[in-house]
Coordinates of C-alpha atoms in Angstrom, one line a residue:
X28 CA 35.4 76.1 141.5
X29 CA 35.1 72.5 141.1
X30 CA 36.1 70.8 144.5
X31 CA 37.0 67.0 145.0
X32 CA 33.0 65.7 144.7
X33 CA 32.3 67.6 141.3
X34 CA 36.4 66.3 140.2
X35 CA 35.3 63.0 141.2
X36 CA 32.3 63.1 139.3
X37 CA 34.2 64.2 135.9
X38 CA 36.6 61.6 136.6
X39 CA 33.5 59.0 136.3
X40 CA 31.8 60.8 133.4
X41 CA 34.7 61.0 131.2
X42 CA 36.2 57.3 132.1
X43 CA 33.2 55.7 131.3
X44 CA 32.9 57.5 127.5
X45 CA 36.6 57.6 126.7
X46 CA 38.6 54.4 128.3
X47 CA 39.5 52.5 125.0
X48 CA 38.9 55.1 122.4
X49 CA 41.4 56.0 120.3
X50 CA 42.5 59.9 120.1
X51 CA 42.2 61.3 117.0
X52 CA 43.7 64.6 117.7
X53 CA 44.2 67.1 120.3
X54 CA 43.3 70.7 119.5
X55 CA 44.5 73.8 121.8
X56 CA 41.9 76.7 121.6
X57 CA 44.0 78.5 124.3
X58 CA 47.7 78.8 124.2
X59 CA 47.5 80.7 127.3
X60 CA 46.1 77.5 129.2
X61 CA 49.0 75.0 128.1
X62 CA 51.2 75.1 130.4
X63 CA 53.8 72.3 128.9
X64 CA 55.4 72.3 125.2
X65 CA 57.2 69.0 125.8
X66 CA 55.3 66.5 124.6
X67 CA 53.2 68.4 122.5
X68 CA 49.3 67.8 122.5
X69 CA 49.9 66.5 119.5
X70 CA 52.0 63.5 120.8
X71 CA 48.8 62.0 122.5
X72 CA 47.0 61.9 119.0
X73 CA 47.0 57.8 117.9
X74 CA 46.9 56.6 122.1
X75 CA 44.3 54.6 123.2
X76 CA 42.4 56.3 126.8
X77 CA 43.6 53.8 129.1
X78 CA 42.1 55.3 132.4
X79 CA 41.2 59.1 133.7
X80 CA 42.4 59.5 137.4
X81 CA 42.1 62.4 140.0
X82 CA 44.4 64.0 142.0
X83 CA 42.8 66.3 144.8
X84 CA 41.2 68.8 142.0
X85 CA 43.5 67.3 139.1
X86 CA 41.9 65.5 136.2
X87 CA 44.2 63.0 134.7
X88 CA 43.4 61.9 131.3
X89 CA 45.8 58.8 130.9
X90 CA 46.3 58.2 127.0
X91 CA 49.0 54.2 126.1
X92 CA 50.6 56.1 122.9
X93 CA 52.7 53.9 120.1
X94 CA 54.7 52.7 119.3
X95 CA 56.5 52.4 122.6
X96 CA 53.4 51.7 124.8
X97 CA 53.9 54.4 127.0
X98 CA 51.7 56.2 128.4
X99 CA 51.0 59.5 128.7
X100 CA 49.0 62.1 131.0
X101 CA 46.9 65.0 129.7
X102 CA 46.7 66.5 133.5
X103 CA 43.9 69.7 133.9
X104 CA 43.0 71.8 136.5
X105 CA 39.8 74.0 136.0
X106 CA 40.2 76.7 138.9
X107 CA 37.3 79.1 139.2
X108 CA 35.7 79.8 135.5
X109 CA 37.0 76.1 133.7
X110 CA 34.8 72.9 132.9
X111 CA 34.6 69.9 130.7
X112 CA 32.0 70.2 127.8
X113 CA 30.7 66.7 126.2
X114 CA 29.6 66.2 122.9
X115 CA 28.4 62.6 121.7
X116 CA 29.4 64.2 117.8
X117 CA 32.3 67.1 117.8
X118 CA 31.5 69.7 115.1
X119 CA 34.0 69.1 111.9
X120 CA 35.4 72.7 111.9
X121 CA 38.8 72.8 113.9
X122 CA 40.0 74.7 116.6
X123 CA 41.6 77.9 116.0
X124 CA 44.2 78.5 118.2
X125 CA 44.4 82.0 120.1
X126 CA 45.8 83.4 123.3
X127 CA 43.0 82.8 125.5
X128 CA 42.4 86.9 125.7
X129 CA 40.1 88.7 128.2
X130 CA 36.8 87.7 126.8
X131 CA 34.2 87.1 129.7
X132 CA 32.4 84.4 127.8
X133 CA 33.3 80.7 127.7
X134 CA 36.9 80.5 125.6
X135 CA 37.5 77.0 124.1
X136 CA 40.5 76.0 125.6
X137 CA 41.6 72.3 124.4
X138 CA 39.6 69.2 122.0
X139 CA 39.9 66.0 122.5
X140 CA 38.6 64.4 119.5
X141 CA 37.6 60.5 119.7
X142 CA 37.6 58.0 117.1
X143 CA 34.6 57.8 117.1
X144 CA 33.2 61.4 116.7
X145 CA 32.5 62.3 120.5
X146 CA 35.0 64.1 122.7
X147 CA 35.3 66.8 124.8
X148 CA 36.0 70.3 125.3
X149 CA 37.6 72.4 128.2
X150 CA 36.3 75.9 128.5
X151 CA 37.1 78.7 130.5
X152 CA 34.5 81.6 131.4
X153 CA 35.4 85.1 133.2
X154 CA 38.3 87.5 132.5
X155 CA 40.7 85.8 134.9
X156 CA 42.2 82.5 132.8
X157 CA 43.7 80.4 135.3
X158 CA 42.6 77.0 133.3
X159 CA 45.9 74.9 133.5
X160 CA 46.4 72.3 131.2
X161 CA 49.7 70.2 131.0
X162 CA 51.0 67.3 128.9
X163 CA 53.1 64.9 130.6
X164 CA 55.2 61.5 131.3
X165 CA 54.0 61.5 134.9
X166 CA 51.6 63.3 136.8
X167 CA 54.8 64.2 139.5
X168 CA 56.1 66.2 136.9
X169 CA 53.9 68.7 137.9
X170 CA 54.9 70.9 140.8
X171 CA 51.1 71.6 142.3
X172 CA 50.5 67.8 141.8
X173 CA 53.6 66.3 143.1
X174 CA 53.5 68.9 146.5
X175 CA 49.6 67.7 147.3
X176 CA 48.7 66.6 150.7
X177 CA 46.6 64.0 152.3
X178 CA 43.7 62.9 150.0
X179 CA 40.7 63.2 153.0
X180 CA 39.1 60.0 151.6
X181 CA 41.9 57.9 152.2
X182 CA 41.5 55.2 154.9
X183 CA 45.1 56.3 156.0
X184 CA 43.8 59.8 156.3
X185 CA 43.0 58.9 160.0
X186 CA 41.8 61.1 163.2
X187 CA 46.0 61.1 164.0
X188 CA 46.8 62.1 160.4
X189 CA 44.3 65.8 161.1
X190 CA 45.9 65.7 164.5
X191 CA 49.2 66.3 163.1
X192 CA 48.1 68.8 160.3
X193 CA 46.0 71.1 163.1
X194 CA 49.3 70.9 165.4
X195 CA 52.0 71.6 162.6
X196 CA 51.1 75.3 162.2
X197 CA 48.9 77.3 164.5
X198 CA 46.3 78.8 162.1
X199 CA 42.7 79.3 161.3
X200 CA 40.9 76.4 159.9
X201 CA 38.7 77.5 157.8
X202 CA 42.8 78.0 155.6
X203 CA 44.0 74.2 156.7
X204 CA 40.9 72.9 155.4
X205 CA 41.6 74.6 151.8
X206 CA 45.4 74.5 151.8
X207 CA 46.0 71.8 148.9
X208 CA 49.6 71.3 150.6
X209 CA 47.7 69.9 153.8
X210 CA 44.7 68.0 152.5
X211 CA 43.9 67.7 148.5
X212 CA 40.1 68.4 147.2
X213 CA 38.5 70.7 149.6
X214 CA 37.9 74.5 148.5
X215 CA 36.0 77.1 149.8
X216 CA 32.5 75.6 149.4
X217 CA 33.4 72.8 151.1
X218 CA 35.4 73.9 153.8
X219 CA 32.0 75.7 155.0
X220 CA 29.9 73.0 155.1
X221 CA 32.4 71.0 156.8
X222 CA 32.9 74.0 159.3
X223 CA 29.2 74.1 160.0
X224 CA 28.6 70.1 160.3
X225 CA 31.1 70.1 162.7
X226 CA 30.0 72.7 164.2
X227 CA 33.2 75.1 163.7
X228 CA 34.1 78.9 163.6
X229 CA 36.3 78.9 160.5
X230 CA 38.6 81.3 162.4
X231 CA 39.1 78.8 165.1
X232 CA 43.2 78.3 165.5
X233 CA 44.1 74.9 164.5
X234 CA 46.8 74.3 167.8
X235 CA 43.4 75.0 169.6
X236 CA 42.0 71.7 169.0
X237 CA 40.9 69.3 172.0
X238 CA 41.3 65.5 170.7
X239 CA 37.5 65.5 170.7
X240 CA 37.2 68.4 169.0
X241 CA 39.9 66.8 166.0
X242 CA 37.9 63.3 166.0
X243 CA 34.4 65.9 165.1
X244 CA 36.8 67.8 162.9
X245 CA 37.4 64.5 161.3
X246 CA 34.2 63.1 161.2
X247 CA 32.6 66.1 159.3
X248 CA 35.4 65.5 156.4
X249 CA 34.1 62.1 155.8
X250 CA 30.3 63.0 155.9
X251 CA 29.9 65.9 154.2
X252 CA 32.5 64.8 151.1
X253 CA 31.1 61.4 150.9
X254 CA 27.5 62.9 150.8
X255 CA 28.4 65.7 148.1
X256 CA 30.0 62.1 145.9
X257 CA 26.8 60.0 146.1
X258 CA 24.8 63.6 145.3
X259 CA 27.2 64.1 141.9
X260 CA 27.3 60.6 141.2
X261 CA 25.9 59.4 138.0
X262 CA 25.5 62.9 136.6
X263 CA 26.3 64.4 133.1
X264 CA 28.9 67.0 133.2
X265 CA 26.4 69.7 132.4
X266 CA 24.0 69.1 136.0
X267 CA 27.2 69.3 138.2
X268 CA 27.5 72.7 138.6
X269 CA 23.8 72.5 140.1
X270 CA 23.9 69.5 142.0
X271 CA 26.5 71.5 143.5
X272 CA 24.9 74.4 144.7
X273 CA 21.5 72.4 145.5
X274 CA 23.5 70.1 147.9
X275 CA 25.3 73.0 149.9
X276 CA 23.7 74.2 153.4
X277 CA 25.4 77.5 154.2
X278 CA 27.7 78.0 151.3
X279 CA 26.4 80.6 148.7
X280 CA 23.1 80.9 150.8
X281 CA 23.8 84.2 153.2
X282 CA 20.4 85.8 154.7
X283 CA 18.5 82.4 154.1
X284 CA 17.5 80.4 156.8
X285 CA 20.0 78.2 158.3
X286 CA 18.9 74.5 158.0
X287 CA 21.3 73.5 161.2
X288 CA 24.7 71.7 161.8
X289 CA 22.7 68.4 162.4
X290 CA 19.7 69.5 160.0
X291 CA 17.2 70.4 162.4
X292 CA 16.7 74.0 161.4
X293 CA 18.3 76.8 164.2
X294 CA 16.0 79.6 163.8
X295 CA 19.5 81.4 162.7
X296 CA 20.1 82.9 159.0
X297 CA 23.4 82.5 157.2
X298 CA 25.7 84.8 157.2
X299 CA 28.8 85.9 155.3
X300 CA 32.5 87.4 155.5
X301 CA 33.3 88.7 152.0
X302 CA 37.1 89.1 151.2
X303 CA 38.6 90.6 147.4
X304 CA 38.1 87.4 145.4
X305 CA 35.8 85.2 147.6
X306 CA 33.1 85.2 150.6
X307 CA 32.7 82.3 153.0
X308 CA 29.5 82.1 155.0
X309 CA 28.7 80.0 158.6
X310 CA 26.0 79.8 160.8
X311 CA 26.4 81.9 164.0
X312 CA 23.9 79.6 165.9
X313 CA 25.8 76.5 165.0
X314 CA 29.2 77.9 164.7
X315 CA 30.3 80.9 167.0
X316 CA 27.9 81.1 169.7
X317 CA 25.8 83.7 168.9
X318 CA 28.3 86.1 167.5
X319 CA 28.6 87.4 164.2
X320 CA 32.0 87.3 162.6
X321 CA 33.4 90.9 161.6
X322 CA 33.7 91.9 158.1
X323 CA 36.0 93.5 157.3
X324 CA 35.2 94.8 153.9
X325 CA 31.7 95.5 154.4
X326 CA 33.3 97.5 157.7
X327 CA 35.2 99.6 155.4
X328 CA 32.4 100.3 153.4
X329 CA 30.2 102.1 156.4
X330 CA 33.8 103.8 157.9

């Protein structure tokens, strides 16, 4: 799943090829996938792009329609199997519209067509469509958007502000970290990273936290989101996904060598906790003195 750098990224890549082109039309290729009726896709046909904004892992595709001059908000999360395909010259044939079905290839959800010829598509891959596109006045409009916490970029996202998260709810970090209520962006990829820079058992309980302990917490937000930004910066859509996995340290790599919490190597390998839909993996070494975390799944397996 995309996560705030990769969002960030798109936000770049399609405001730099879309601000000031004119929509020619809007094309769903999933009904499943629009998740408003009111405006209709259709409505944003004839706008001009005016901006494209994020919110946490929200793109927000901001079209000034006419007459009225008001704008509107063609707001899309990917989740796991969506992304955003460029083309400098959309093909002529039009989109037939379906309902998204169980295929596990790439479905074409929504076209954008431009005026002039370019655009983009969003496509879904995998059997479970949870690509959510909506059509709206206001971004606020939309429940998961409007109930988003603390954007971890933010310069009033301060030491205090993580303070007061950690103490609100005594829980393990490793689900503050990812909990879109609490801080907006930061998934499962990135929640281990930051876990092993700051040197973290993802199962540590949040009211736990020491005030230096909160300010290292803190600290390993910043680094590790601002480093995955300059690493996706700059690139077409299609590279994302790679720069992605090429930049992690732990994440997706279990049984390869750790490279450290400060990048001088441990002499640890990575492991990983596999759960039904996801896995995380850590660093023992860096992360939990030594000890490997149990799994519970793979437990069941050997019972």
């Amino acid at each position: 799943m995309p996560e705030l750098p990769e969002v960030a990224a798109l936000a770049d890549f399609l405001r730099e090829r879309t601000s000031g082109h004119t929509v020619r039309s809007v094309e769903v290729g999933s009904i499943a996938a629009l998740k408003t009726f009111s405006p209709s896709p259709d409505a944003l046909a004839g706008g001009t792009v005016s901006g494209v904004a994020r919110h946490g892992k929200w793109l927000d595709v901001v079209v000034t329609t006419l007459p009225d001059g008001e704008p509107l908000h063609l707001v899309f999360h990917l989740s796991r199997g969506g992304w955003v395909r460029w083309s400098d010259a959309l093909p002529d044939k039009p989109v037939r519209p379906s309902l998204g079905g169980s295929s596990r290839g790439a479905v074409l959800a929504l076209r954008v067509r431009l005026d002039d010829g370019s655009g983009f598509d969003l496509t879904e891959a995998g059997t479970r469509k949870r690509l959510a596109v909506h059509v709206v006045h206001d971004p606020a409009e939309i429940e998961m958007v409007a109930s988003l916490g603390a954007e971890p970029l933010d310069p009033a996202f301060t030491t205090e502000v993580l303070a007061g998260l950690l103490a609100a709810r005594n829980q393990q970090v490793k689900g503050l970290l990812r909990d879109q209520r609490a801080i907006a962006g930061i998934g499962n990829a990135y929640s281990d990273e930051i876990l092993l820079v700051s040197r973290f058992s993802p199962y540590k309980l949040t009211g736990s936290f020491t005030p230096e302990e909160t300010a290292r917490l803190h600290q390993a937000v910043g680094d590790v989101l601002r480093e995955a930004i300059a690493a996706a910066s700059g690139k077409p859509a299609k590279e994302l996904k790679d720069a992605k996995r090429a930049g992690m340290r732990v994440h997706g790599r279990t049984g390869q060598p750790c490279p450290g919490w400060n990048g001088v190597p441990c002499g640890d390998t990575v492991h990983e906790v596999s759960f039904a839909d996801r896995s995380m993996q850590y660093c023992p070494t860096c992360q939990t003195g030594g000890k490997p975390l149990a799994d519970r799944r793979m437990s069941k397996l050997l019972r």
